[in-house]
Amino acid sequence: MNIEQVDIDLGVRSYPILIGPDLIDDESLLARHVQARNLLIVSNTTVAPLYLQRLQHSLGERRVGSVILPDGEQHKTLESMALIIDALIEQRLNRDAAVLALGGGVIGDMAGFAAACYQRGIDYVQVPTTLLAQVDSSVGGKTGVNHPQAKNMIGAFHQPRCVIADTRVLRSLAEREYRAGIAEIIKYGMIHDAALLDWLEQSAEALLAREDEAIMYAVRRSCEIKAAVVAIDEREQGLRAILNLGHTFGHAIETATGYGRWLHGEAVAAGMVIAADMSRRLGWLHEADCERLIRLLRRFGLPVDAPHIGAQRARDLMGLDKKVLDGRIRLVLLPQLGQAQVVSDYTSEALDASLRAYFD
Ligand code: NAD
Ligand code: MG
């Protein structure tokens, strides 16, 4: 089977994303794309027993160390990041070494941040093992950890040297985690590519069955769309915010229900339904477009309704979100399917009506 390649064009920081089955066993591919002779693999207690040995074996003659962190978002902390730095120092790794992240978004964010900081920045390679990490967190260069008071508050922009997305490692992923990743793929269709929505409708069965070719297409298109947006706006001055479709409403859901009750992708799914509803009230999307989104989300077993936490509570929680500018909540809305816009001059009636419809 051919592999897919997406080239992220960021001048001297350009890098390839390679997508295909069993890439972690592909010695010649790894030899071509992972140049460092000294590597530290960062993984966790769930993923390492499944894939660490295979990956180590394929890295051949290199000097490869590893550090295995506890699993979970609650461990995405400065303390875990310090363990990575400790391992780099203990193994006497220098500026020519690279960090290799083997895991989901939590591991990728932490390993990337450690690489950004160690000796003021060394190379890192992403081997994302969740669908969410393959379509979202491994691309774009945002790295970091959580602060006890707030998520992703400490971090840096640091682009990887290469992303190796092995479609087969997704087979061991929990069904709910896999479907949550699909929510972000639907998001890319909604903001940038109506044809991707057509494809998702036609290929739902193959994607749910985790067929290699379906995953390869979905990951490739997602990365291309994220890359196109990030290339225009690498450090989130404006356009990059459209990647947050559904996230501000979703953030209210995640916070109100306690982190972990709703998976991030599930909250984004419900959040997109609310954003679509509000876009319809502003005279942008048609009723049929909203229904189409709901049908698609349902097809993938994703939530299409919000928990009834109250419109006022939702409003308060959204107001605390870091996407606020000049006291007004900027929202990502949809002029039409496949096109998104960051809006702050919407009518408050439309926002109120949508919040009441979904949260009351
Ligand atoms: P995660 O890394 O916690 O992985 C989810 C679960 O799946 C974990 O228990 C993990 O151990 C397990 N797992 C991973 N791969 C597996 C596999 N192949 N088989 C079986 N189990 C496996 O969560 P995630 O959804 O991948 O990532 C979420 C994180 O990503 C959040 O911290 C979020 O802030 C971050 N994120 C970052 C960006 C970015 O641009 N940097 C973008 C989106 C999300
Ligand atoms: Mg997201």
mmCIF file of C-alpha atoms and ligand atoms in Angstrom:
data_model
loop_
_atom_site.group_PDB
_atom_site.id
_atom_site.type_symbol
_atom_site.label_atom_id
_atom_site.label_comp_id
_atom_site.label_asym_id
_atom_site.label_seq_id
_atom_site.Cartn_x
_atom_site.Cartn_y
_atom_site.Cartn_z
ATOM 1 C CA MET A 1 0.000 0.000 0.000
ATOM 2 C CA ASN A 2 1.244 3.481 -0.804
ATOM 3 C CA ILE A 3 1.775 5.846 2.015
ATOM 4 C CA GLU A 4 0.434 9.382 2.094
ATOM 5 C CA GLN A 5 2.670 12.370 2.664
ATOM 6 C CA VAL A 6 1.648 15.901 3.567
ATOM 7 C CA ASP A 7 4.381 18.535 3.515
ATOM 8 C CA ILE A 8 3.953 21.308 6.011
ATOM 9 C CA ASP A 9 5.499 24.375 4.455
ATOM 10 C CA LEU A 10 6.933 26.677 7.098
ATOM 11 C CA GLY A 11 10.223 27.729 5.516
ATOM 12 C CA VAL A 12 13.168 26.415 7.525
ATOM 13 C CA ARG A 13 10.743 24.763 9.939
ATOM 14 C CA SER A 14 9.013 22.719 7.202
ATOM 15 C CA TYR A 15 8.363 19.058 7.925
ATOM 16 C CA PRO A 16 6.581 16.036 6.446
ATOM 17 C CA ILE A 17 3.632 14.093 7.844
ATOM 18 C CA LEU A 18 3.779 10.438 6.768
ATOM 19 C CA ILE A 19 0.575 8.418 6.971
ATOM 20 C CA GLY A 20 0.127 4.689 6.429
ATOM 21 C CA PRO A 21 -0.145 1.213 7.962
ATOM 22 C CA ASP A 22 2.654 -0.254 10.093
ATOM 23 C CA LEU A 23 4.960 2.725 9.700
ATOM 24 C CA ILE A 24 6.465 2.079 13.137
ATOM 25 C CA ASP A 25 7.942 -1.139 11.667
ATOM 26 C CA ASP A 26 9.311 0.553 8.566
ATOM 27 C CA GLU A 27 13.061 0.707 9.171
ATOM 28 C CA SER A 28 13.953 2.453 5.940
ATOM 29 C CA LEU A 29 11.271 5.104 6.356
ATOM 30 C CA LEU A 30 12.468 5.786 9.900
ATOM 31 C CA ALA A 31 16.087 5.878 8.709
ATOM 32 C CA ARG A 32 15.157 8.505 6.113
ATOM 33 C CA HIS A 33 13.084 10.710 8.352
ATOM 34 C CA VAL A 34 14.609 10.411 11.823
ATOM 35 C CA GLN A 35 18.123 11.692 11.411
ATOM 36 C CA ALA A 36 19.305 11.987 15.021
ATOM 37 C CA ARG A 37 21.661 9.237 16.195
ATOM 38 C CA ASN A 38 20.604 9.697 19.819
ATOM 39 C CA LEU A 39 16.960 9.527 20.742
ATOM 40 C CA LEU A 40 14.767 9.635 23.802
ATOM 41 C CA ILE A 41 11.358 8.057 23.305
ATOM 42 C CA VAL A 42 8.654 9.514 25.544
ATOM 43 C CA SER A 43 5.589 7.331 26.062
ATOM 44 C CA ASN A 44 3.143 6.301 28.755
ATOM 45 C CA THR A 45 2.176 3.194 30.706
ATOM 46 C CA THR A 46 -0.661 2.332 28.274
ATOM 47 C CA VAL A 47 1.045 2.866 24.927
ATOM 48 C CA ALA A 48 4.584 1.718 25.740
ATOM 49 C CA PRO A 49 3.657 -1.946 26.399
ATOM 50 C CA LEU A 50 1.863 -2.019 23.040
ATOM 51 C CA TYR A 51 4.332 -0.320 20.704
ATOM 52 C CA LEU A 52 7.599 0.751 22.334
ATOM 53 C CA GLN A 53 9.581 -2.415 21.585
ATOM 54 C CA ARG A 54 8.470 -2.510 17.972
ATOM 55 C CA LEU A 55 9.461 1.094 17.435
ATOM 56 C CA GLN A 56 12.795 0.652 19.216
ATOM 57 C CA HIS A 57 13.532 -2.366 17.093
ATOM 58 C CA SER A 58 12.904 -0.415 13.879
ATOM 59 C CA LEU A 59 15.246 2.391 14.902
ATOM 60 C CA GLY A 60 18.230 0.133 14.292
ATOM 61 C CA GLU A 61 21.707 1.158 15.348
ATOM 62 C CA ARG A 62 20.795 4.378 17.086
ATOM 63 C CA ARG A 63 21.235 4.960 20.801
ATOM 64 C CA VAL A 64 17.624 4.941 22.019
ATOM 65 C CA GLY A 65 16.541 5.666 25.579
ATOM 66 C CA SER A 66 13.019 5.888 26.880
ATOM 67 C CA VAL A 67 10.973 7.483 29.616
ATOM 68 C CA ILE A 68 7.537 6.085 30.472
ATOM 69 C CA LEU A 69 5.141 8.515 32.132
ATOM 70 C CA PRO A 70 1.856 7.817 33.928
ATOM 71 C CA ASP A 71 -1.209 7.915 31.649
ATOM 72 C CA GLY A 72 -3.764 10.717 31.758
ATOM 73 C CA GLU A 73 -4.473 14.398 31.267
ATOM 74 C CA GLN A 74 -3.961 14.920 35.031
ATOM 75 C CA HIS A 75 -0.299 14.050 34.463
ATOM 76 C CA LYS A 76 0.198 16.683 31.761
ATOM 77 C CA THR A 77 2.164 18.767 34.247
ATOM 78 C CA LEU A 78 5.466 20.522 34.801
ATOM 79 C CA GLU A 79 6.380 17.576 37.066
ATOM 80 C CA SER A 80 6.049 15.084 34.191
ATOM 81 C CA MET A 81 7.888 17.444 31.893
ATOM 82 C CA ALA A 82 10.699 17.575 34.461
ATOM 83 C CA LEU A 83 10.948 13.770 34.308
ATOM 84 C CA ILE A 84 11.610 14.039 30.575
ATOM 85 C CA ILE A 85 14.313 16.653 31.173
ATOM 86 C CA ASP A 86 15.817 14.430 33.907
ATOM 87 C CA ALA A 87 16.008 11.540 31.444
ATOM 88 C CA LEU A 88 17.649 13.728 28.788
ATOM 89 C CA ILE A 89 20.297 14.826 31.295
ATOM 90 C CA GLU A 90 20.819 11.359 32.814
ATOM 91 C CA GLN A 91 21.335 9.904 29.368
ATOM 92 C CA ARG A 92 23.782 12.723 28.587
ATOM 93 C CA LEU A 93 21.907 13.736 25.471
ATOM 94 C CA ASN A 94 23.156 16.833 23.692
ATOM 95 C CA ARG A 95 21.798 19.330 21.236
ATOM 96 C CA ASP A 96 22.070 16.802 18.403
ATOM 97 C CA ALA A 97 19.675 14.379 20.127
ATOM 98 C CA ALA A 98 15.961 14.230 19.414
ATOM 99 C CA VAL A 99 12.883 13.466 21.470
ATOM 100 C CA LEU A 100 10.382 11.060 19.966
ATOM 101 C CA ALA A 101 6.800 11.262 21.260
ATOM 102 C CA LEU A 102 4.992 7.903 21.143
ATOM 103 C CA GLY A 103 1.436 8.449 22.361
ATOM 104 C CA GLY A 104 -1.650 10.613 22.159
ATOM 105 C CA GLY A 105 -1.923 14.364 22.464
ATOM 106 C CA VAL A 106 -0.926 14.402 26.106
ATOM 107 C CA ILE A 107 2.433 12.742 25.412
ATOM 108 C CA GLY A 108 2.956 14.751 22.217
ATOM 109 C CA ASP A 109 2.349 18.083 23.934
ATOM 110 C CA MET A 110 4.662 17.253 26.852
ATOM 111 C CA ALA A 111 7.441 15.708 24.803
ATOM 112 C CA GLY A 112 7.334 18.628 22.359
ATOM 113 C CA PHE A 113 7.524 21.115 25.214
ATOM 114 C CA ALA A 114 10.476 19.299 26.803
ATOM 115 C CA ALA A 115 12.227 19.364 23.407
ATOM 116 C CA ALA A 116 11.460 23.085 23.052
ATOM 117 C CA CYS A 117 13.086 23.817 26.421
ATOM 118 C CA TYR A 118 15.999 21.382 26.640
ATOM 119 C CA GLN A 119 19.184 23.283 25.806
ATOM 120 C CA ARG A 120 16.913 26.001 24.347
ATOM 121 C CA GLY A 121 15.417 23.665 21.804
ATOM 122 C CA ILE A 122 16.263 20.281 20.311
ATOM 123 C CA ASP A 123 14.519 18.324 17.580
ATOM 124 C CA TYR A 124 11.470 16.184 18.160
ATOM 125 C CA VAL A 125 9.481 13.690 16.149
ATOM 126 C CA GLN A 126 5.821 12.887 16.673
ATOM 127 C CA VAL A 127 4.487 9.347 16.478
ATOM 128 C CA PRO A 128 0.839 10.084 17.340
ATOM 129 C CA THR A 129 -1.127 7.026 18.459
ATOM 130 C CA THR A 130 -4.648 8.462 18.852
ATOM 131 C CA LEU A 131 -6.856 9.656 16.030
ATOM 132 C CA LEU A 132 -7.105 13.044 17.722
ATOM 133 C CA ALA A 133 -3.332 13.340 17.841
ATOM 134 C CA GLN A 134 -2.987 12.275 14.196
ATOM 135 C CA VAL A 135 -5.506 14.808 12.895
ATOM 136 C CA ASP A 136 -4.921 17.622 15.325
ATOM 137 C CA SER A 137 -2.401 17.846 18.145
ATOM 138 C CA SER A 138 0.671 16.532 16.319
ATOM 139 C CA VAL A 139 0.345 19.231 13.650
ATOM 140 C CA GLY A 140 0.789 22.947 14.197
ATOM 141 C CA GLY A 141 3.628 23.221 16.673
ATOM 142 C CA LYS A 142 1.746 23.994 19.870
ATOM 143 C CA THR A 143 3.351 22.242 22.835
ATOM 144 C CA GLY A 144 2.836 22.554 26.552
ATOM 145 C CA VAL A 145 1.476 21.381 29.871
ATOM 146 C CA ASN A 146 -1.403 22.286 32.177
ATOM 147 C CA HIS A 147 -1.291 24.466 35.267
ATOM 148 C CA PRO A 148 -3.408 23.272 38.221
ATOM 149 C CA GLN A 149 -5.653 26.311 37.582
ATOM 150 C CA ALA A 150 -5.954 26.110 33.800
ATOM 151 C CA LYS A 151 -5.308 23.887 30.797
ATOM 152 C CA ASN A 152 -2.376 24.423 28.426
ATOM 153 C CA MET A 153 -1.244 27.560 30.261
ATOM 154 C CA ILE A 154 2.477 26.812 30.010
ATOM 155 C CA GLY A 155 3.997 26.076 26.645
ATOM 156 C CA ALA A 156 5.865 27.037 23.517
ATOM 157 C CA PHE A 157 5.554 26.936 19.773
ATOM 158 C CA HIS A 158 7.980 24.277 18.542
ATOM 159 C CA GLN A 159 7.550 22.476 15.215
ATOM 160 C CA PRO A 160 8.384 18.768 14.952
ATOM 161 C CA ARG A 161 10.952 17.479 12.449
ATOM 162 C CA CYS A 162 8.527 14.892 11.207
ATOM 163 C CA VAL A 163 5.168 13.289 12.076
ATOM 164 C CA ILE A 164 4.752 9.550 11.586
ATOM 165 C CA ALA A 165 1.053 8.616 11.682
ATOM 166 C CA ASP A 166 0.702 4.833 11.718
ATOM 167 C CA THR A 167 -2.918 3.957 10.903
ATOM 168 C CA ARG A 168 -2.668 0.462 12.424
ATOM 169 C CA VAL A 169 -1.786 1.593 15.939
ATOM 170 C CA LEU A 170 -5.259 3.116 16.094
ATOM 171 C CA ARG A 171 -6.724 -0.389 16.193
ATOM 172 C CA SER A 172 -6.028 -0.714 19.904
ATOM 173 C CA LEU A 173 -7.639 2.619 20.704
ATOM 174 C CA ALA A 174 -10.863 2.594 22.769
ATOM 175 C CA GLU A 175 -13.976 3.061 20.607
ATOM 176 C CA ARG A 176 -14.997 6.226 22.416
ATOM 177 C CA GLU A 177 -11.553 7.803 21.964
ATOM 178 C CA TYR A 178 -11.582 6.886 18.286
ATOM 179 C CA ARG A 179 -15.001 8.456 17.706
ATOM 180 C CA ALA A 180 -13.978 11.577 19.619
ATOM 181 C CA GLY A 181 -11.178 11.990 17.070
ATOM 182 C CA ILE A 182 -13.720 11.827 14.263
ATOM 183 C CA ALA A 183 -15.438 14.916 15.705
ATOM 184 C CA GLU A 184 -12.328 16.944 14.874
ATOM 185 C CA ILE A 185 -12.331 15.531 11.324
ATOM 186 C CA ILE A 186 -15.948 16.617 10.903
ATOM 187 C CA LYS A 187 -14.850 20.017 12.198
ATOM 188 C CA TYR A 188 -12.316 20.361 9.351
ATOM 189 C CA GLY A 189 -15.074 19.634 6.863
ATOM 190 C CA MET A 190 -17.374 22.177 8.465
ATOM 191 C CA ILE A 191 -14.795 24.998 8.470
ATOM 192 C CA HIS A 192 -12.950 24.407 5.218
ATOM 193 C CA ASP A 193 -14.060 21.535 3.011
ATOM 194 C CA ALA A 194 -17.662 20.644 2.260
ATOM 195 C CA ALA A 195 -16.371 17.801 0.038
ATOM 196 C CA LEU A 196 -14.869 16.181 3.136
ATOM 197 C CA LEU A 197 -18.392 16.100 4.600
ATOM 198 C CA ASP A 198 -19.609 14.263 1.473
ATOM 199 C CA TRP A 199 -16.728 11.824 1.832
ATOM 200 C CA LEU A 200 -17.473 11.253 5.537
ATOM 201 C CA GLU A 201 -21.096 10.473 4.703
ATOM 202 C CA GLN A 202 -20.062 7.974 2.056
ATOM 203 C CA SER A 203 -17.179 6.428 3.984
ATOM 204 C CA ALA A 204 -18.613 6.284 7.506
ATOM 205 C CA GLU A 205 -18.648 2.505 7.564
ATOM 206 C CA ALA A 206 -15.032 2.133 6.416
ATOM 207 C CA LEU A 207 -13.833 4.811 8.803
ATOM 208 C CA LEU A 208 -15.675 3.242 11.741
ATOM 209 C CA ALA A 209 -14.173 -0.133 10.771
ATOM 210 C CA ARG A 210 -10.761 1.580 10.966
ATOM 211 C CA GLU A 211 -9.799 0.589 7.447
ATOM 212 C CA ASP A 212 -6.335 1.838 6.540
ATOM 213 C CA GLU A 213 -7.338 3.648 3.377
ATOM 214 C CA ALA A 214 -10.215 5.465 5.031
ATOM 215 C CA ILE A 215 -8.008 6.574 7.925
ATOM 216 C CA MET A 216 -5.269 7.629 5.498
ATOM 217 C CA TYR A 217 -7.644 9.852 3.570
ATOM 218 C CA ALA A 218 -9.215 11.366 6.684
ATOM 219 C CA VAL A 219 -5.866 12.051 8.352
ATOM 220 C CA ARG A 220 -4.359 13.465 5.161
ATOM 221 C CA ARG A 221 -7.234 15.868 4.500
ATOM 222 C CA SER A 222 -7.364 16.932 8.142
ATOM 223 C CA CYS A 223 -3.640 17.643 8.225
ATOM 224 C CA GLU A 224 -3.797 19.498 4.905
ATOM 225 C CA ILE A 225 -6.588 21.710 6.191
ATOM 226 C CA LYS A 226 -4.948 22.354 9.540
ATOM 227 C CA ALA A 227 -1.653 23.056 7.745
ATOM 228 C CA ALA A 228 -3.274 25.486 5.328
ATOM 229 C CA VAL A 229 -4.783 27.415 8.214
ATOM 230 C CA VAL A 230 -1.634 27.288 10.356
ATOM 231 C CA ALA A 231 0.612 28.327 7.432
ATOM 232 C CA ILE A 232 -1.349 31.561 7.131
ATOM 233 C CA ASP A 233 -1.395 32.144 10.872
ATOM 234 C CA GLU A 234 1.322 30.142 12.669
ATOM 235 C CA ARG A 235 1.025 31.967 15.986
ATOM 236 C CA GLU A 236 -2.724 32.456 16.230
ATOM 237 C CA GLN A 237 -3.145 36.119 15.372
ATOM 238 C CA GLY A 238 -6.517 35.585 13.727
ATOM 239 C CA LEU A 239 -7.488 32.988 11.146
ATOM 240 C CA ARG A 240 -6.137 30.055 13.157
ATOM 241 C CA ALA A 241 -9.019 30.628 15.547
ATOM 242 C CA ILE A 242 -11.427 29.022 13.058
ATOM 243 C CA LEU A 243 -9.908 25.695 14.148
ATOM 244 C CA ASN A 244 -11.817 26.318 17.374
ATOM 245 C CA LEU A 245 -15.246 25.786 15.821
ATOM 246 C CA GLY A 246 -17.462 24.306 18.527
ATOM 247 C CA HIS A 247 -14.708 24.659 21.117
ATOM 248 C CA THR A 248 -16.008 27.666 23.041
ATOM 249 C CA PHE A 249 -19.413 26.045 23.576
ATOM 250 C CA GLY A 250 -17.634 22.725 24.120
ATOM 251 C CA HIS A 251 -15.389 24.298 26.721
ATOM 252 C CA ALA A 252 -18.469 25.256 28.748
ATOM 253 C CA ILE A 253 -19.659 21.638 28.589
ATOM 254 C CA GLU A 254 -16.277 20.202 29.572
ATOM 255 C CA THR A 255 -15.865 22.591 32.487
ATOM 256 C CA ALA A 256 -19.429 22.341 33.812
ATOM 257 C CA THR A 257 -19.429 18.552 33.805
ATOM 258 C CA GLY A 258 -15.878 18.217 35.152
ATOM 259 C CA TYR A 259 -12.957 17.432 32.904
ATOM 260 C CA GLY A 260 -13.004 13.832 31.752
ATOM 261 C CA ARG A 261 -16.766 13.215 31.905
ATOM 262 C CA TRP A 262 -17.147 14.341 28.311
ATOM 263 C CA LEU A 263 -14.231 13.620 26.035
ATOM 264 C CA HIS A 264 -12.944 16.738 24.300
ATOM 265 C CA GLY A 265 -14.141 15.564 20.881
ATOM 266 C CA GLU A 266 -17.600 14.816 22.256
ATOM 267 C CA ALA A 267 -17.876 18.325 23.677
ATOM 268 C CA VAL A 268 -16.687 19.734 20.340
ATOM 269 C CA ALA A 269 -19.398 17.710 18.567
ATOM 270 C CA ALA A 270 -22.164 19.204 20.705
ATOM 271 C CA GLY A 271 -20.465 22.607 20.471
ATOM 272 C CA MET A 272 -20.526 22.475 16.670
ATOM 273 C CA VAL A 273 -24.268 21.782 16.741
ATOM 274 C CA ILE A 274 -24.757 24.931 18.834
ATOM 275 C CA ALA A 275 -22.473 26.996 16.567
ATOM 276 C CA ALA A 276 -24.436 25.749 13.560
ATOM 277 C CA ASP A 277 -27.724 26.588 15.265
ATOM 278 C CA MET A 278 -26.535 30.112 15.995
ATOM 279 C CA SER A 279 -25.279 30.502 12.420
ATOM 280 C CA ARG A 280 -28.764 29.543 11.228
ATOM 281 C CA ARG A 281 -30.358 32.143 13.504
ATOM 282 C CA LEU A 282 -28.076 34.772 11.940
ATOM 283 C CA GLY A 283 -29.385 33.797 8.524
ATOM 284 C CA TRP A 284 -26.218 31.980 7.447
ATOM 285 C CA LEU A 285 -26.668 28.212 7.530
ATOM 286 C CA HIS A 286 -29.914 26.658 6.343
ATOM 287 C CA GLU A 287 -32.030 24.382 8.481
ATOM 288 C CA ALA A 288 -31.034 21.506 6.195
ATOM 289 C CA ASP A 289 -27.319 22.196 6.816
ATOM 290 C CA CYS A 290 -27.850 21.944 10.569
ATOM 291 C CA GLU A 291 -29.764 18.704 10.138
ATOM 292 C CA ARG A 292 -27.003 17.342 7.949
ATOM 293 C CA LEU A 293 -24.385 18.041 10.639
ATOM 294 C CA ILE A 294 -26.546 16.364 13.275
ATOM 295 C CA ARG A 295 -27.060 13.292 11.075
ATOM 296 C CA LEU A 296 -23.345 13.017 10.426
ATOM 297 C CA LEU A 297 -22.417 13.293 14.104
ATOM 298 C CA ARG A 298 -25.048 10.697 14.996
ATOM 299 C CA ARG A 299 -23.682 8.358 12.340
ATOM 300 C CA PHE A 300 -20.398 8.374 14.259
ATOM 301 C CA GLY A 301 -22.094 7.973 17.639
ATOM 302 C CA LEU A 302 -21.240 11.503 18.721
ATOM 303 C CA PRO A 303 -23.437 13.662 20.970
ATOM 304 C CA VAL A 304 -25.635 16.294 19.330
ATOM 305 C CA ASP A 305 -27.153 17.818 22.455
ATOM 306 C CA ALA A 306 -25.640 19.645 25.417
ATOM 307 C CA PRO A 307 -26.094 18.854 29.115
ATOM 308 C CA HIS A 308 -28.724 21.137 30.657
ATOM 309 C CA ILE A 309 -26.446 23.238 32.801
ATOM 310 C CA GLY A 310 -28.431 26.445 32.221
ATOM 311 C CA ALA A 311 -27.828 29.182 29.660
ATOM 312 C CA GLN A 312 -26.450 31.581 32.249
ATOM 313 C CA ARG A 313 -23.960 29.040 33.544
ATOM 314 C CA ALA A 314 -22.857 28.296 29.995
ATOM 315 C CA ARG A 315 -22.472 32.000 29.289
ATOM 316 C CA ASP A 316 -20.336 32.477 32.417
ATOM 317 C CA LEU A 317 -18.130 29.536 31.547
ATOM 318 C CA MET A 318 -17.681 30.764 28.000
ATOM 319 C CA GLY A 319 -16.756 34.211 29.292
ATOM 320 C CA LEU A 320 -13.816 32.698 31.138
ATOM 321 C CA ASP A 321 -12.505 31.183 27.970
ATOM 322 C CA LYS A 322 -9.208 32.603 26.691
ATOM 323 C CA LYS A 323 -10.713 33.380 23.274
ATOM 324 C CA VAL A 324 -12.264 36.550 24.699
ATOM 325 C CA LEU A 325 -11.147 39.831 23.150
ATOM 326 C CA ASP A 326 -12.186 43.270 24.436
ATOM 327 C CA GLY A 327 -14.866 41.821 26.679
ATOM 328 C CA ARG A 328 -16.809 40.267 23.825
ATOM 329 C CA ILE A 329 -16.798 36.551 23.191
ATOM 330 C CA ARG A 330 -15.443 35.885 19.733
ATOM 331 C CA LEU A 331 -17.205 32.940 18.190
ATOM 332 C CA VAL A 332 -16.442 30.790 15.218
ATOM 333 C CA LEU A 333 -19.585 30.723 13.072
ATOM 334 C CA LEU A 334 -20.483 29.316 9.693
ATOM 335 C CA PRO A 335 -21.560 31.515 6.763
ATOM 336 C CA GLN A 336 -22.050 28.218 4.901
ATOM 337 C CA LEU A 337 -20.967 24.587 5.138
ATOM 338 C CA GLY A 338 -17.231 24.408 4.492
ATOM 339 C CA GLN A 339 -16.576 28.005 5.479
ATOM 340 C CA ALA A 340 -15.976 29.556 8.887
ATOM 341 C CA GLN A 341 -15.517 33.036 10.219
ATOM 342 C CA VAL A 342 -14.483 34.485 13.562
ATOM 343 C CA VAL A 343 -17.268 36.845 14.568
ATOM 344 C CA SER A 344 -17.624 39.304 17.434
ATOM 345 C CA ASP A 345 -20.379 41.574 16.057
ATOM 346 C CA TYR A 346 -23.206 39.038 16.159
ATOM 347 C CA THR A 347 -26.520 39.955 17.760
ATOM 348 C CA SER A 348 -26.753 38.882 21.371
ATOM 349 C CA GLU A 349 -30.328 37.671 20.647
ATOM 350 C CA ALA A 350 -28.940 34.920 18.429
ATOM 351 C CA LEU A 351 -26.416 33.817 21.066
ATOM 352 C CA ASP A 352 -29.039 33.928 23.829
ATOM 353 C CA ALA A 353 -31.525 31.937 21.797
ATOM 354 C CA SER A 354 -28.987 29.217 21.002
ATOM 355 C CA LEU A 355 -27.747 29.018 24.594
ATOM 356 C CA ARG A 356 -31.324 28.730 25.860
ATOM 357 C CA ALA A 357 -32.218 26.127 23.262
ATOM 358 C CA TYR A 358 -29.320 23.854 24.190
ATOM 359 C CA PHE A 359 -28.407 24.521 27.821
ATOM 360 C CA ASP A 360 -31.752 25.309 29.539
HETATM 361 P P1 NAD B 1 -4.511 11.111 25.325
HETATM 362 O O1 NAD B 1 -3.137 11.414 24.885
HETATM 363 O O2 NAD B 1 -4.805 11.222 26.775
HETATM 364 O O3 NAD B 1 -4.925 9.657 24.805
HETATM 365 C C1 NAD B 1 -6.190 9.137 25.138
HETATM 366 C C2 NAD B 1 -6.063 7.755 25.793
HETATM 367 O O4 NAD B 1 -5.743 6.778 24.803
HETATM 368 C C3 NAD B 1 -4.961 7.671 26.826
HETATM 369 O O5 NAD B 1 -5.379 6.859 27.879
HETATM 370 C C4 NAD B 1 -3.833 7.004 26.049
HETATM 371 O O6 NAD B 1 -2.909 6.353 26.871
HETATM 372 C C5 NAD B 1 -4.589 6.049 25.191
HETATM 373 N N1 NAD B 1 -3.921 5.630 23.964
HETATM 374 C C6 NAD B 1 -3.183 6.401 23.142
HETATM 375 N N2 NAD B 1 -2.870 5.732 22.031
HETATM 376 C C7 NAD B 1 -3.397 4.497 22.150
HETATM 377 C C8 NAD B 1 -3.410 3.359 21.317
HETATM 378 N N3 NAD B 1 -2.879 3.372 20.097
HETATM 379 N N4 NAD B 1 -4.049 2.251 21.760
HETATM 380 C C9 NAD B 1 -4.650 2.257 22.977
HETATM 381 N N5 NAD B 1 -4.685 3.306 23.793
HETATM 382 C C10 NAD B 1 -4.057 4.420 23.390
HETATM 383 O O7 NAD B 1 -5.575 12.047 24.590
HETATM 384 P P2 NAD B 1 -5.663 12.643 23.113
HETATM 385 O O8 NAD B 1 -7.095 12.755 22.845
HETATM 386 O O9 NAD B 1 -4.787 11.929 22.173
HETATM 387 O O10 NAD B 1 -5.039 14.095 23.289
HETATM 388 C C11 NAD B 1 -5.613 15.047 24.149
HETATM 389 C C12 NAD B 1 -4.562 16.080 24.501
HETATM 390 O O11 NAD B 1 -4.132 16.701 23.298
HETATM 391 C C13 NAD B 1 -5.047 17.172 25.417
HETATM 392 O O12 NAD B 1 -4.108 17.365 26.445
HETATM 393 C C14 NAD B 1 -5.120 18.397 24.528
HETATM 394 O O13 NAD B 1 -4.867 19.598 25.227
HETATM 395 C C15 NAD B 1 -4.048 18.097 23.521
HETATM 396 N N6 NAD B 1 -4.232 18.776 22.233
HETATM 397 C C16 NAD B 1 -3.193 19.503 21.747
HETATM 398 C C17 NAD B 1 -3.309 20.146 20.529
HETATM 399 C C18 NAD B 1 -2.139 20.902 19.973
HETATM 400 O O14 NAD B 1 -2.294 21.623 18.985
HETATM 401 N N7 NAD B 1 -0.961 20.759 20.531
HETATM 402 C C19 NAD B 1 -4.492 20.059 19.803
HETATM 403 C C20 NAD B 1 -5.528 19.296 20.311
HETATM 404 C C21 NAD B 1 -5.381 18.657 21.534
HETATM 405 MG MG MG B 2 -9.861 20.346 19.725
#
